[in-house]
Structures are given as structure tokens and as C-alpha cells.
Coordinates of C-alpha atoms and ligand atoms in Angstrom, one line a residue:
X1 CA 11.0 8.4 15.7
X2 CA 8.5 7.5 18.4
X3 CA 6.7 4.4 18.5
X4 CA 3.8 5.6 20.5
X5 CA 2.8 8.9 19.0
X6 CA 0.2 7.0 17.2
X7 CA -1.3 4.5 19.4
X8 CA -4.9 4.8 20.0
X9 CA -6.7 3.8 23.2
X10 CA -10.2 2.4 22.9
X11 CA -12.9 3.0 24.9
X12 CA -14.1 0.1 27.1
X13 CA -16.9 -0.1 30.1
X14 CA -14.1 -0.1 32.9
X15 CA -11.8 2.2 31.3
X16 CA -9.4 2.7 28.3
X17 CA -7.6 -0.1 26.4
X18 CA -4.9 -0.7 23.7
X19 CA -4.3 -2.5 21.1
X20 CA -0.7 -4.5 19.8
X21 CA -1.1 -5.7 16.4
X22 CA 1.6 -8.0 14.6
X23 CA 1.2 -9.2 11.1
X24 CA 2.4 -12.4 9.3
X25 CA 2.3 -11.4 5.5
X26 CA 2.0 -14.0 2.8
X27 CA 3.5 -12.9 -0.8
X28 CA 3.8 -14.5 -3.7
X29 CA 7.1 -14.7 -5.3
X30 CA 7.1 -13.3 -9.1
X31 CA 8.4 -16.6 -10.8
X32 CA 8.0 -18.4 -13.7
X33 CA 8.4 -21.5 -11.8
X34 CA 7.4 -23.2 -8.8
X35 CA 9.9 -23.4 -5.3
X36 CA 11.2 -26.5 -6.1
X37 CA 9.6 -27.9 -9.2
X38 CA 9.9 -26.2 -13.0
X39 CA 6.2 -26.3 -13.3
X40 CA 5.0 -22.8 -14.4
X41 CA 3.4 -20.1 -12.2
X42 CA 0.6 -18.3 -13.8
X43 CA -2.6 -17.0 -13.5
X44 CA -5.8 -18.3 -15.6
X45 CA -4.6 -21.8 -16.6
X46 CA -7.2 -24.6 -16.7
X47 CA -7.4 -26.8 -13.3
X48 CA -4.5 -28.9 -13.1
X49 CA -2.4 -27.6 -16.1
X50 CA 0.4 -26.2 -14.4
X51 CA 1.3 -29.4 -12.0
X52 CA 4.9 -31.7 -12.1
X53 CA 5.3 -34.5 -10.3
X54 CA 7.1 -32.9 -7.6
X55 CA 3.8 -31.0 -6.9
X56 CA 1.3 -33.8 -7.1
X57 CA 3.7 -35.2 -4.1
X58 CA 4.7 -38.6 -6.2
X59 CA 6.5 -41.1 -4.3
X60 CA 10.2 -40.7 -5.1
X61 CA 10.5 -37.1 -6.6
X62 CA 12.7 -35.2 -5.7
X63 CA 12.6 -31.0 -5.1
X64 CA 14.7 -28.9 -6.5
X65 CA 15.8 -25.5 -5.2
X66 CA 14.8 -22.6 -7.6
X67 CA 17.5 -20.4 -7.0
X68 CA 15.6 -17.3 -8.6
X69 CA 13.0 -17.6 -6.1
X70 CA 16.3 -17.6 -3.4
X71 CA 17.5 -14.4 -5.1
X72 CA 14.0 -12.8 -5.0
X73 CA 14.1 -13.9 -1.3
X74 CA 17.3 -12.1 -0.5
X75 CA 16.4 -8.8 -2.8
X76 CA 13.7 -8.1 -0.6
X77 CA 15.5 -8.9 2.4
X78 CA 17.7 -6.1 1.5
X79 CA 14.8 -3.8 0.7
X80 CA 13.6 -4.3 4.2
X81 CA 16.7 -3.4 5.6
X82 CA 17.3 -6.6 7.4
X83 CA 20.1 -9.7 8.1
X84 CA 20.7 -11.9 5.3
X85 CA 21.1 -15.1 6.6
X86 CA 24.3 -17.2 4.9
X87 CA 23.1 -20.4 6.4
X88 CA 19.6 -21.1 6.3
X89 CA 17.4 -24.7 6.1
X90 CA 14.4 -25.6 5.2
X91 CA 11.9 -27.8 7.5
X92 CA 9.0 -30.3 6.8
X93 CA 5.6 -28.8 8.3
X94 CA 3.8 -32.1 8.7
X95 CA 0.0 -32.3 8.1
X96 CA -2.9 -33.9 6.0
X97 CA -5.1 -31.9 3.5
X98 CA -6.4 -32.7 0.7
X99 CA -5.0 -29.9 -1.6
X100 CA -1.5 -31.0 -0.2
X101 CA -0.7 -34.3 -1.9
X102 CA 3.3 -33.8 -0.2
X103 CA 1.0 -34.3 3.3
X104 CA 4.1 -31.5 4.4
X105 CA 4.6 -28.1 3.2
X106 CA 8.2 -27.2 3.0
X107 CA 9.3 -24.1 5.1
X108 CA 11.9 -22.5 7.4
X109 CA 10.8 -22.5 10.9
X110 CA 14.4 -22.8 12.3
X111 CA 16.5 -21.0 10.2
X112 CA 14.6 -18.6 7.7
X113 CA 16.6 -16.5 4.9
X114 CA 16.3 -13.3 6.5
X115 CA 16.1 -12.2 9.4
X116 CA 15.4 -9.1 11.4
X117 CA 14.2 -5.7 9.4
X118 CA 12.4 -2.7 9.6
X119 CA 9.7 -0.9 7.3
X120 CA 9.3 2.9 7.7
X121 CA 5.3 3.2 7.6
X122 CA 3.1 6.7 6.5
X123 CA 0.7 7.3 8.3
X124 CA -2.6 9.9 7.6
X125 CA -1.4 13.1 10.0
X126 CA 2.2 13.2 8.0
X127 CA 3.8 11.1 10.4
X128 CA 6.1 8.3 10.2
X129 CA 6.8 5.0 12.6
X130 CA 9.5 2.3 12.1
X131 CA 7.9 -1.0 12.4
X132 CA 10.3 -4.0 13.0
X133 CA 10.2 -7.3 11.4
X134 CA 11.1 -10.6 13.0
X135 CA 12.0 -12.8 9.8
X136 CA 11.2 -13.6 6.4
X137 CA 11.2 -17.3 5.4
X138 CA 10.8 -18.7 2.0
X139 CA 7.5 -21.9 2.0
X140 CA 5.5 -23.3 -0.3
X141 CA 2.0 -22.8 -0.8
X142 CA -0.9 -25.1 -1.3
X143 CA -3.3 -25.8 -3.8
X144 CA -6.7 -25.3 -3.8
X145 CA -9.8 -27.0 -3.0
X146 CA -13.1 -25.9 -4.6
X147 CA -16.6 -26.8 -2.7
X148 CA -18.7 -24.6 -4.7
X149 CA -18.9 -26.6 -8.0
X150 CA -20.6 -29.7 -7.0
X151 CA -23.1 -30.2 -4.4
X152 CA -21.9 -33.8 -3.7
X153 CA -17.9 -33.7 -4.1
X154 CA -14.8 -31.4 -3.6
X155 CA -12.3 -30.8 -6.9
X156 CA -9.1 -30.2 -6.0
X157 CA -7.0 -27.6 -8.0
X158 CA -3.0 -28.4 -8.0
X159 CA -1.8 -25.4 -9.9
X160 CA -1.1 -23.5 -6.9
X161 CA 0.6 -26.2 -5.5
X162 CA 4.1 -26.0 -4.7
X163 CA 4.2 -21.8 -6.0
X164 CA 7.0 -19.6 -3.5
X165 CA 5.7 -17.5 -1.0
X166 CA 7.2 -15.2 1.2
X167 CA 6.0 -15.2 4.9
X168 CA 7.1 -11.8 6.8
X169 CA 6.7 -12.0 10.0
X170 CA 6.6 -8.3 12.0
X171 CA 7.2 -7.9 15.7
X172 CA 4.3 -6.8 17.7
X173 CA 5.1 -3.2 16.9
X174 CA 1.7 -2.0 15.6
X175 CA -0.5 0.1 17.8
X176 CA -3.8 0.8 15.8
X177 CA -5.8 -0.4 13.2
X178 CA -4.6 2.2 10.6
X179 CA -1.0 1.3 11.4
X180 CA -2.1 -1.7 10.1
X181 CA -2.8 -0.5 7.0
X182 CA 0.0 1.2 6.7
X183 CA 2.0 -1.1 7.4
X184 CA 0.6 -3.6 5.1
X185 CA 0.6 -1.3 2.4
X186 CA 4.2 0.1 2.4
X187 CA 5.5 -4.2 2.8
X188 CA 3.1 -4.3 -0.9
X189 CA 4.9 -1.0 -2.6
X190 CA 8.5 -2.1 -1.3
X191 CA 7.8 -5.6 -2.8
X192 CA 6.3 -4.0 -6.0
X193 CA 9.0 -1.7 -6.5
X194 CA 11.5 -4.9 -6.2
X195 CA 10.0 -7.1 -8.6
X196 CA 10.0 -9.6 -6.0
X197 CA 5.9 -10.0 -5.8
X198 CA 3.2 -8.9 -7.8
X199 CA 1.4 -7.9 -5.3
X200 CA -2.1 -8.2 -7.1
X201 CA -4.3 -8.8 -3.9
X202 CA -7.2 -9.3 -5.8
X203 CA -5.8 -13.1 -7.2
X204 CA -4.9 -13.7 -3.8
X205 CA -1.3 -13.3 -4.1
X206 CA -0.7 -11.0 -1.3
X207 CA -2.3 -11.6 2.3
X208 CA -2.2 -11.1 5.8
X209 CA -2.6 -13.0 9.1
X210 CA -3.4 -10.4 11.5
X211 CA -2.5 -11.0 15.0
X212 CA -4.4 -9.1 17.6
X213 CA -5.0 -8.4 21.6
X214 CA -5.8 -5.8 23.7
X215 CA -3.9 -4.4 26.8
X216 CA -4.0 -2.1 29.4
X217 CA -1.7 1.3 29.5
X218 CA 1.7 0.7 30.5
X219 CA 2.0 -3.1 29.8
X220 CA 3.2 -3.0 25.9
X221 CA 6.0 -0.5 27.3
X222 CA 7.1 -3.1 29.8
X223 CA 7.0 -5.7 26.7
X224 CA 9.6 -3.2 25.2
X225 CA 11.6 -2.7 27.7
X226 CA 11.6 -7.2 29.0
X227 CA 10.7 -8.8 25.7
X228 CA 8.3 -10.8 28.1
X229 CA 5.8 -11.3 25.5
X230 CA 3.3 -12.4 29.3
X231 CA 2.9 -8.4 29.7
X232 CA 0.7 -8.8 26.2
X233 CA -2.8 -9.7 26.0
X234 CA -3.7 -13.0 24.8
X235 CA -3.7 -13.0 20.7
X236 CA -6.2 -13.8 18.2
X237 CA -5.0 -14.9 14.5
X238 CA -7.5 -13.8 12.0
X239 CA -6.5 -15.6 8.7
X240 CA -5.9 -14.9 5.2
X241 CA -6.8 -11.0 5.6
X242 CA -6.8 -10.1 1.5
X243 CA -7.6 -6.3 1.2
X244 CA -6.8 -3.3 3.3
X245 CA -10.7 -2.2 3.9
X246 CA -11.2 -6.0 5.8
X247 CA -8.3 -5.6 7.5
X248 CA -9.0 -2.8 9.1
X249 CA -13.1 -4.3 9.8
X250 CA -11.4 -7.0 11.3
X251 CA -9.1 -5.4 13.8
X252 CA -11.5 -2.8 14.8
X253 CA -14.1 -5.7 15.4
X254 CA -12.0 -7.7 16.9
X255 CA -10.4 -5.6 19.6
X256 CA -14.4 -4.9 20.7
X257 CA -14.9 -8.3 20.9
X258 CA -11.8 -9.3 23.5
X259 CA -12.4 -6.4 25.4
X260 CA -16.2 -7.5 25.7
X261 CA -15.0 -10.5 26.9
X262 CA -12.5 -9.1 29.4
X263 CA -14.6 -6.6 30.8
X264 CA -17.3 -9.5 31.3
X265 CA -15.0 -11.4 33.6
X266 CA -13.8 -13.8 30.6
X267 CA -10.7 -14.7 29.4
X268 CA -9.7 -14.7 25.8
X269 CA -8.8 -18.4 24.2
X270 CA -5.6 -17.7 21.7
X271 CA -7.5 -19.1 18.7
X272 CA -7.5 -18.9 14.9
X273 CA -10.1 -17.0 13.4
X274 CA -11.8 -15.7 10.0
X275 CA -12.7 -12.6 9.0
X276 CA -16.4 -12.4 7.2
X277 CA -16.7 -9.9 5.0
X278 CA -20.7 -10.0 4.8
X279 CA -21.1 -10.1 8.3
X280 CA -18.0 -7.4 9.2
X281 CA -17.3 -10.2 12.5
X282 CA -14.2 -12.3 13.0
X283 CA -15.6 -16.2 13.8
X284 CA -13.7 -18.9 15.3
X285 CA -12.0 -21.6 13.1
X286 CA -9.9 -23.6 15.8
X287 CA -8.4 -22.9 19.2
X288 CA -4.5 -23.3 20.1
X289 CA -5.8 -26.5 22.4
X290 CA -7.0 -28.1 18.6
X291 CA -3.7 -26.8 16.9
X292 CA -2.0 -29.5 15.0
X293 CA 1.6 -31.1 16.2
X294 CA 3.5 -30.4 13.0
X295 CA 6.1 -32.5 13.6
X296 CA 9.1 -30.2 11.9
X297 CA 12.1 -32.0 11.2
X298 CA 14.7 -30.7 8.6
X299 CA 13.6 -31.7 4.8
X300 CA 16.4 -34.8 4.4
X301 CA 15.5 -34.5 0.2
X302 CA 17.2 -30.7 0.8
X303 CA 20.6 -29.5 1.7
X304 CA 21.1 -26.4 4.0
X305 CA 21.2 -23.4 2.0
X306 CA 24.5 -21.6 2.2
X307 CA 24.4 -18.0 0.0
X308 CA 27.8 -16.9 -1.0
X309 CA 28.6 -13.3 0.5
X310 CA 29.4 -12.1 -3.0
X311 CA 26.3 -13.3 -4.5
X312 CA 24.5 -10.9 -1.4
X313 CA 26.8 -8.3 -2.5
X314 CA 25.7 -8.3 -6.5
X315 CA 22.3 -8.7 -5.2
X316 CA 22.5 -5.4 -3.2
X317 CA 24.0 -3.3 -6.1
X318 CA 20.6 -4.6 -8.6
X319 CA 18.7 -2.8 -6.4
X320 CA 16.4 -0.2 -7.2
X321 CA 15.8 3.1 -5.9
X322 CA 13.2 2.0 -2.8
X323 CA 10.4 4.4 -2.0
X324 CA 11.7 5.8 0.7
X325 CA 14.9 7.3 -0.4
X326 CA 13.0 8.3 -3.6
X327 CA 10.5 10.6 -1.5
X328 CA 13.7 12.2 -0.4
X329 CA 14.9 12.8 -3.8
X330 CA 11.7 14.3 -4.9
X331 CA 11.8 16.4 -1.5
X332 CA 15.4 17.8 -2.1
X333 CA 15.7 18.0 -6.0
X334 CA 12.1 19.4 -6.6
X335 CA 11.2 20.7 -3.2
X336 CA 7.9 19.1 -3.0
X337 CA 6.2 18.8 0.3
X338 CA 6.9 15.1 1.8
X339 CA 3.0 15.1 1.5
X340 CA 3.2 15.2 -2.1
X341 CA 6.3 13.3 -2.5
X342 CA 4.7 10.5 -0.4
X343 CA 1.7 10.6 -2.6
X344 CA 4.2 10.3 -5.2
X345 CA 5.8 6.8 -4.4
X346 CA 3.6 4.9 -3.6
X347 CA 3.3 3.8 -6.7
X348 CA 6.9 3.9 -8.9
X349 CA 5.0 4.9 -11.7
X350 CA 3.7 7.6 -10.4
X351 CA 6.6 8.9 -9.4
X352 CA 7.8 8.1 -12.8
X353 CA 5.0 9.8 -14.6
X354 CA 5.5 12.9 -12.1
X355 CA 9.4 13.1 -13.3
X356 CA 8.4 13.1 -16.9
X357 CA 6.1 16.3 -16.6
X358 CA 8.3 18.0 -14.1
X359 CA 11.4 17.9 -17.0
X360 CA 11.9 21.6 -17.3
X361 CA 8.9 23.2 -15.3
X362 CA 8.0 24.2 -12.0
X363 CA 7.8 21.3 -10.2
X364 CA 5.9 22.2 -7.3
X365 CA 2.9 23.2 -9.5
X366 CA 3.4 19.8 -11.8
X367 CA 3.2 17.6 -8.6
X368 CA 0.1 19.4 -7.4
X369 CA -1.7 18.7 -10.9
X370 CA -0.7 15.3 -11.0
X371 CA -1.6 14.6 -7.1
X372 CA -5.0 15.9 -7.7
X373 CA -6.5 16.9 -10.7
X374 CA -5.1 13.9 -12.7
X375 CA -4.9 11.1 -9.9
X376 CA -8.7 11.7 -8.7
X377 CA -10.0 11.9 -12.2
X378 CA -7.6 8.7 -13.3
X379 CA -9.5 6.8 -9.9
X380 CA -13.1 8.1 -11.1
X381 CA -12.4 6.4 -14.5
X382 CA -10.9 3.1 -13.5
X383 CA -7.5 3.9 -15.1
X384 CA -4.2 3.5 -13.9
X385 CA -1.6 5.6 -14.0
X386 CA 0.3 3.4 -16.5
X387 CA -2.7 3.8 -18.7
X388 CA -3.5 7.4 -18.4
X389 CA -5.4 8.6 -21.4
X390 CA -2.8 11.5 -20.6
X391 CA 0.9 11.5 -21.0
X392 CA 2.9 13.4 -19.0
X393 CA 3.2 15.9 -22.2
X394 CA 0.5 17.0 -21.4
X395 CA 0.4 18.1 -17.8
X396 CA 3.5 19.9 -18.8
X397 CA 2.3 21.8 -21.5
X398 CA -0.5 22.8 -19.3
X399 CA 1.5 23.5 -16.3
X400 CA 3.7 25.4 -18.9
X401 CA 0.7 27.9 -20.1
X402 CA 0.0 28.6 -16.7
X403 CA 3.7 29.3 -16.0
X404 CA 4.0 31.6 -18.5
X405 CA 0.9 33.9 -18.0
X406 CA -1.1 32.6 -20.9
X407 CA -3.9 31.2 -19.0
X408 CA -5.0 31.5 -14.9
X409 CA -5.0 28.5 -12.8
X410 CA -8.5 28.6 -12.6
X411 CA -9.2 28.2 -16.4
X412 CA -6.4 25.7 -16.5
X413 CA -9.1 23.5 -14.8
X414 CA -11.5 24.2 -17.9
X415 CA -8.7 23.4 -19.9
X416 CA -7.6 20.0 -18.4
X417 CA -11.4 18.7 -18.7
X418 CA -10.9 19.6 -22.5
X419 CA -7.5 17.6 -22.3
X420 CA -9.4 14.8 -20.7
X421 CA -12.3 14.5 -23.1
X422 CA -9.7 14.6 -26.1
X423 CA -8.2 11.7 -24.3
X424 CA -4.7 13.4 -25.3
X425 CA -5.1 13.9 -28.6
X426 CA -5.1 17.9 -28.3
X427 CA -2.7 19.6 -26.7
X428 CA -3.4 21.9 -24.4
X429 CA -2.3 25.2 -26.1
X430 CA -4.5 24.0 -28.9
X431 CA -7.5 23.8 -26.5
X432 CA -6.7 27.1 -25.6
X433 CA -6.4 28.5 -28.8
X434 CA -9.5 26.7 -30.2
X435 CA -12.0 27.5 -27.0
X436 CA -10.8 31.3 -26.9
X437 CA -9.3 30.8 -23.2
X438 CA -6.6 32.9 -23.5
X439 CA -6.0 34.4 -20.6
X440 CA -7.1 38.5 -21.0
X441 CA -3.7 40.7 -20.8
X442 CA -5.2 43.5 -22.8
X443 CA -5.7 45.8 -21.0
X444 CA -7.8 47.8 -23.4
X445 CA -9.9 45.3 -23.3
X446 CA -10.2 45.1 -19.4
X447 CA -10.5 48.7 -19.4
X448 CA -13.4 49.0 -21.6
X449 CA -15.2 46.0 -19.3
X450 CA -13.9 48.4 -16.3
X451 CA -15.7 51.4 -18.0
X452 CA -18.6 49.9 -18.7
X453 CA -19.3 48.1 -15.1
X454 CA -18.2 51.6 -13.6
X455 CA -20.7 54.0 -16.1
X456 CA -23.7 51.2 -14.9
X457 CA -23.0 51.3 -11.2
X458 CA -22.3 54.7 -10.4
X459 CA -23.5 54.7 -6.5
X460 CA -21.5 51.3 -6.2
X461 CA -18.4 53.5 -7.8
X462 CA -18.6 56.2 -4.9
X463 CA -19.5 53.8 -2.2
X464 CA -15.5 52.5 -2.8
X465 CA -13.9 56.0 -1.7
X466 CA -15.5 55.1 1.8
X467 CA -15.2 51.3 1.9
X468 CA -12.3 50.2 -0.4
X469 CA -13.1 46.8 0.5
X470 CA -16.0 47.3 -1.9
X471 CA -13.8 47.0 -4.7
X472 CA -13.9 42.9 -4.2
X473 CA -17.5 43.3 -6.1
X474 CA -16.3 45.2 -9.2
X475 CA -13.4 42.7 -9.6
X476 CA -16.0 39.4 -9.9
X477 CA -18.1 41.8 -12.3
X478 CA -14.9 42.1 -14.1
X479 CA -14.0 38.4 -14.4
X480 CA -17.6 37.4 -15.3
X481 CA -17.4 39.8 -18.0
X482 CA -14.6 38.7 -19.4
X483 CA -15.4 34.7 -19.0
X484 CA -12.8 34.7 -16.0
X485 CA -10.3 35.1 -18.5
X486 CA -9.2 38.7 -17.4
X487 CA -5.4 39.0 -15.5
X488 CA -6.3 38.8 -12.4
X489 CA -3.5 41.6 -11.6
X490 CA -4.4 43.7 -14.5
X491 CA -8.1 44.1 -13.2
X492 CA -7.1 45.3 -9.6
X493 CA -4.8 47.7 -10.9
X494 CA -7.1 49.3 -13.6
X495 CA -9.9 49.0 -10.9
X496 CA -8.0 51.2 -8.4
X497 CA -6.8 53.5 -11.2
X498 CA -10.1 54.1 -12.4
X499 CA -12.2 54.3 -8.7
X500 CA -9.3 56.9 -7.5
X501 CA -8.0 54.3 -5.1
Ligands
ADP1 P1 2.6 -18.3 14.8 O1 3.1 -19.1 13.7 O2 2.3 -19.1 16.0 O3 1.4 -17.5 14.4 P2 4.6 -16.4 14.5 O4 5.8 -16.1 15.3 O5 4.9 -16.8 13.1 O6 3.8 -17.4 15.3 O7 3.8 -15.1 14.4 C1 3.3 -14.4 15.5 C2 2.8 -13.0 15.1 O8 2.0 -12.6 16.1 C3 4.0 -12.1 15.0 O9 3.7 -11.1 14.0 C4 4.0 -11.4 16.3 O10 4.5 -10.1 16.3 C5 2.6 -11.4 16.7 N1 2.3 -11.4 18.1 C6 2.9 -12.1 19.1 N2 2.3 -11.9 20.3 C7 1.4 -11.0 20.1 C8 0.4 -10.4 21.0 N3 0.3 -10.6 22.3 N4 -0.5 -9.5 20.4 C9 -0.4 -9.2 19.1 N5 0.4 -9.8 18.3 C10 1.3 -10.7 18.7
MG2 MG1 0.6 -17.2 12.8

């Protein structure tokens, strides 16, 4: 698989550039409780509601390792194909903020959980790209601080306080902006299919630090081949990246703006920065020169975490099938297309929902209904596919009339905006029945239409022993005749009969 089939170049003043993206992605572990307190994690409690002790930072409480958070840790470790660290530790992060009452964050800086991965992204022309991770590490997150509520004073919001996350860290092995994406996206479906995060974006549990710089040709392959991370650029961080639109804003704006600066004779500061979304710009927030001295030492209220192999074992055999060995499944045991299949997973339900229909029919022509027809009208309604008006019933019984003759594909369309409308209360061989779509087999029928197009367009009828192509003309008479509900087969052969082709 190559890593640089998909790199852009962008256009500068001086010449071409490229870009070398790595991304440090924050995920919210699915828990009921907090990392190290039993305070509950959920979403739309009043301020304050969900907070222990432990959270508020109390002098003299003590944390307490939630070991489900651990397993959830490990699972998706093992969905990211990477090491599974025995021993790990976790580290105090020292630094003052009001919505951290701790005045550290516990996290592993030394010796995270897991350790080196890869994620096989999808991109737009078909193509795949591994991507490699450096580490996942398990921290806490802070609370929150609200400025918007009171002109005069900041409120402080501890139920977020103390929740896991999941910080996964990727080498710098992204090349463009829709890499990025990608990459971001298939980290949130692996995650999904887990269990191990939610991955709800929207409520800010799943978001990015996007590390960017510019280069030009030939340094990132001398990056590969020394490690020396001096043949890169000098990075930007853009913080907190929360959807997949912004992040792709703020790496296209971005890498303008450093190579601006480059071609100008500047230098580019490694600094933090913030993506507005009104503005579409990245602004700084604080330069590497202003970066705190965390202080890290090993959390003396923990003891190292040591996993038992066997644990890692039982671990590995929960595990679902991920997307990527599904796509193969659906590829050999229904012959889709890897286009459709990939379609397919990205969400497990969908592929769920597609298994469903396909029980018993052609599959090929199941897939195709549910990757169009049924996706794009699910997405122009605001549904999901796990609250589709339709079951998957009934893109079988529709896939199954058109299987067996009864109507074309072409009314099958008419049909499934019927379906729709009845939200799934019809079937569809009812709505065929009931709206006379029957697909015309008679071919008494489409030989009196034939008769009676022929007897009314006579010079047409002898322009065909000349130009047979001509005969295109009398078929669409034929269909509009018959509501398009004429065999399309049956009408070319009683055409030809009849025009003494
Ligand atoms: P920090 O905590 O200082 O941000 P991390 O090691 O946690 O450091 O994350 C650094 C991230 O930046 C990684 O995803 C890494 O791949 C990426 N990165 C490192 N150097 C570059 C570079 N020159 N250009 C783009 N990304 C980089
Ligand atoms: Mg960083």
C-alpha cells in the first residue's frame, strides 16, 4: 500500500509545497463513571450534579482506578491493531485552571497503555492508505468554564471533571487535508463499532488537535527513511477541531498561511492555535516560547498499572467484527463492489440493516437500493438508519418484485416513493397491486399499443426498413403508452416482429 499516492502538492509563489499532517484525537470513554471517581458520566445533568469529591480536587481524596475505563482502553487498542502495554503509569500534568480544582490532570506521558497501531483509511478515488499511530494513553478531562452567562463573573461547571478520555496520538503520516478526514472518521467508526466511545461530536465528545506544516518535495521521504523529525516543517497545533467540515477549513487555511509566511522570507513560530469557524482562519492562542513547564512526575496516590496477559487475551476474543474485515465479508459472501461494501460499514448498522434485506435475494441489487435510494432519502429526512421509517422487509420485498419480473427497475423507483410516503405500512406488492404498476407481460396488450402506434405513424413504420436505429422512437411510444409499465423485452421483440426487422 503506498503512502504517497495520495499526497497533494500545493501551489505556492516560488513553487510547489506539501503538506504532513498528524492528529492527536481526544475520545471520550463510554462509562458510567468517572477515571478514578464513581461519579456518573452523562449528558444533560444540571451544573454540578455529577461531581465527587475526588473531582472537586478535596484535600486528601484519593483516586481510584476504574478498571472498565482500563478495559475500554485496551479493546480499542486491539481494534487499532497496536501493542498493549503490560506495564503502564500514570503521570501528574501540573498546571492552574480554574475548571481544574486537582491543579494536575492525571495522564500517561511516559508510559501510555497502548502503544504503536495502525488505521487503514478510505479515501474518495477507492483507495486505501495505512496510517500509523504513535500511542494511546488514557487522561482525564477537565471541567468546564462558562463566560457567556454573566457579564461580570465566570461559573464553573465540574461535571465533566475527572470523565476518561482517550488521546490517540498518529505519526505524522497524513499527506492532505482529505486524509485527514479520513483518517478522523475511520478512528470515530472503529471506536463506535467497539463500544469504547460514543463518538457523538456534536456534545463534544470526540475531537481533534490537528498538527500541521508544510514542506518541500523530498524532505517528508527523508523523514521516513531518518526519523529526523528536523527534515519537517515547523508545526502548528490547531486545538479542539470538533467536526470533519472545520477540520478540513482549518488545514487548508492553515497550510496557505505558513507557506505565506515562508515564501515572504518568515519563519513559522510552533505555536497553538484555534480554528474559527465564522471567520474560516486559524488565530494564535500561545507560542511554544509561552508553553507551560508541566512539571510531570509519576501520580504517588496511583500504582503502576500492570494488565494480566490473560485478561488481554479475553479482551481480544469480546471483540467485534471491525469494519474492515466486515467490508471483506460483504465483498466475498455477497460480491458487492468494495465501493458499496465501504459505504456499507461505515456505519454497523448499516451494514446490519443491508444484511437483513439481502436474506435470500440478490444482493448486489439490495446494496444498490440501500446505498442510494434509501440512504439519500433517510439523509434528506433527518433519519438515521436505526430509525428508518423502512425496515429492511421492505427493500426486500421490493428488490424481490423486481427480481422476479413483476415490476421494471424504473417503476420500482415510483414504487419506493409509495413505500416512503406509507412510512412502511404497505408493502410494496400491495402498492403495486393497489396503483396498477404491474409490470406489462401481456403481450396482447403490448401488441395492440404496437398496432395502434404503427397504423398512426405509417411513414415512421417504413422509415425503419432503412434506418433500424429508428426503432428507438417506437419503443418510448410504446412505454408512454403503456405508463412505462410495458416489458421492456417484450416491446423490442413485438416491435421488430411487427416492422419486419
Ligand atoms: P505535543 O503534546 O507536543 O503536541 P505529541 O507527541 O502528543 O506532542 O503530538 C504531536 C503530534 O504532532 C503527533 O500527531 C505527530 O505526528 C505530529 N507531528 C509531529 N511533528 C510534526 C510536523 N513537523 N508536522 C506535522 N505534524 C507533526
Ligand atoms: Mg499536541
Amino acid at each position: 500500500m503506498s503512502t504517497e499516492s495520495n499526497t497533494k502538492t500545493i501551489q505556492g509563489r516560488t513553487g510547489s509545497w506539501e503538506l504532513v499532517i498528524g492528529l492527536e484525537i481526544h475520545a471520550q470513554v463510554a462509562s458510567n463513571s468517572k477515571l478514578f471517581s464513581g461519579a456518573a458520566v452523562g449528558f444533560g445533568a444540571g451544573p454540578n450534579e455529577q461531581v465527587s469529591l475526588v473531582d472537586a480536587g478535596f484535600p486528601g481524596m484519593l483516586p481510584v482506578l476504574n478498571k472498565y475505563c482500563v478495559e475500554q482502553a485496551v479493546k480499542t487498542g486491539l481494534g487499532l491493531k497496536a501493542q498493549i502495554n503490560a506495564h503502564s503509569r500514570f503521570d501528574r500534568k501540573n498546571y492552574f485552571y480554574p475548571d481544574l480544582p486537582q491543579g494536575y490532570q492525571i495522564s500517561q506521558l511516559f508510559f501510555p497503555i497502548v502503544g504503536e497501531g495502525e488505521v487503514l483509511i478510505d479515501l474518495s478515488d477507492g483507495s486505501q492508505k495505512t496510517v500509523r499511530i504513535e500511542r494511546l494513553h488514557l487522561e482525564q478531562d477537565a471541567g468546564k468554564s462558562i463566560h457567556d452567562l454573566d457579564p461580570n463573573a465566570t461559573y464553573v461547571d465540574l461535571n465533566r471533571a475527572g470523565t476518561a478520555l482517550m488521546e490517540i496520538v498518529s505519526k505524522p503520516d497524513i499527506r492532505s487535508a482529505e486524509e485527514a478526514v479520513a483518517y478522523f472518521k475511520k478512528i470515530r467508526t472503529i471506536l463506535v463499532y467497539l463500544g469504547t466511545s460514543d463518538g457523538d461530536m456534536e456534545k463534544g465528545n470526540m475531537r481533534a488537535d490537528v498538527n500541521v506544516s508544510v514542506c518541500k518535495a523530498g524532505a517528508y521521504e527523508r523523514f521516513r527513511e531518518t526519523g529526523d523529525f528536523k527534515q519537517l516543517g515547523t508545526r502548528c497545533e490547531i486545538k479542539n477541531v470538533n467536526s470533519f467540515r472545520f477540520m478540513q477549513q482549518a488545514i487548508e487555511y492553515e497550510a496557505r498561511r505558513q507557506i505565506e509566511i515562508i515564501e515572504d522570507g518568515g519563519k513559522i513560530d510552533q505555536e497553538t492555535r484555534l480554528f474559527d469557524s465564522v471567520k474560516v482562519e486559524t488565530r494564535s492562542l500561545r507560542s511554544k516560547e509561552e508553553a507551560h513547564d508541566y512539571r510531570y512526575f509519576p501520580d504517588p496516590d496511583l500504582l503502576p498499572l500492570e494488565l494480566e496477559l490473560a485478561w488481554i487475551e479475553d479482551i481480544k476474543k469480546s471483540l467485534p467484527e471491525l469494519p474492515d474485515d466486515k467490508r471483506q465479508r460483504l465483498v466475498t459472501q455477497y460480491g458487492l463492489s468494495v465501493y458499496d461494501a465501504t459505504v456499507l460499514i461505515t456505519e454497523q448498522a448499516r451494514a446490519d440493516y443491508f444484511e437483513a434485506a439481502a436474506k435470500g435475494r440478490d444482493a448486489k441489487l439490495v446494496a444498490n437500493w440501500v446505498t442510494n435510494e434509501l440512504l439519500a432519502r433517510l439523509s434528506k429526512d433527518g433519519h438515521e438508519i436505526t430509525d428508518s421509517p423502512l425496515p429492511p422487509e421492505q427493500i426486500a420485498g421490493l428488490v424481490e418484485l423486481i427480481e422476479t419480473g413483476v415490476i421494471s427497475s424504473k417503476i420500482a423507483k415510483t414504487v419506493f416513493e409509495h413505500m416512503w410516503d406509507g412510512k412502511g405500512a404497505v408493502t410494496p406488492a400491495e402498492i403495486v397491486e393497489t396503483h396498477g404498476l404491474k409490470q406489462v407481460t401481456d403481450t396482447g396488450a403490448i401488441e395492440k399499443a404496437v398496432d395502434d402506434i404503427i397504423a398512426a405513424n405509417p411513414d415512421k413504420a417504413s422509415e425503419v426498413a432503412t434506418k433500424p436505429q429508428a426503432i428507438g422512437w417506437f419503443v418510448g411510444q410504446v412505454m408512454k403508452a403503456t405508463g412505462g409499465k410495458a416489458n421492456p423485452a417484450a416491446v423490442n421483440e413485438i416491435l421488430k416482429a411487427k416492422l419486419g426487422l
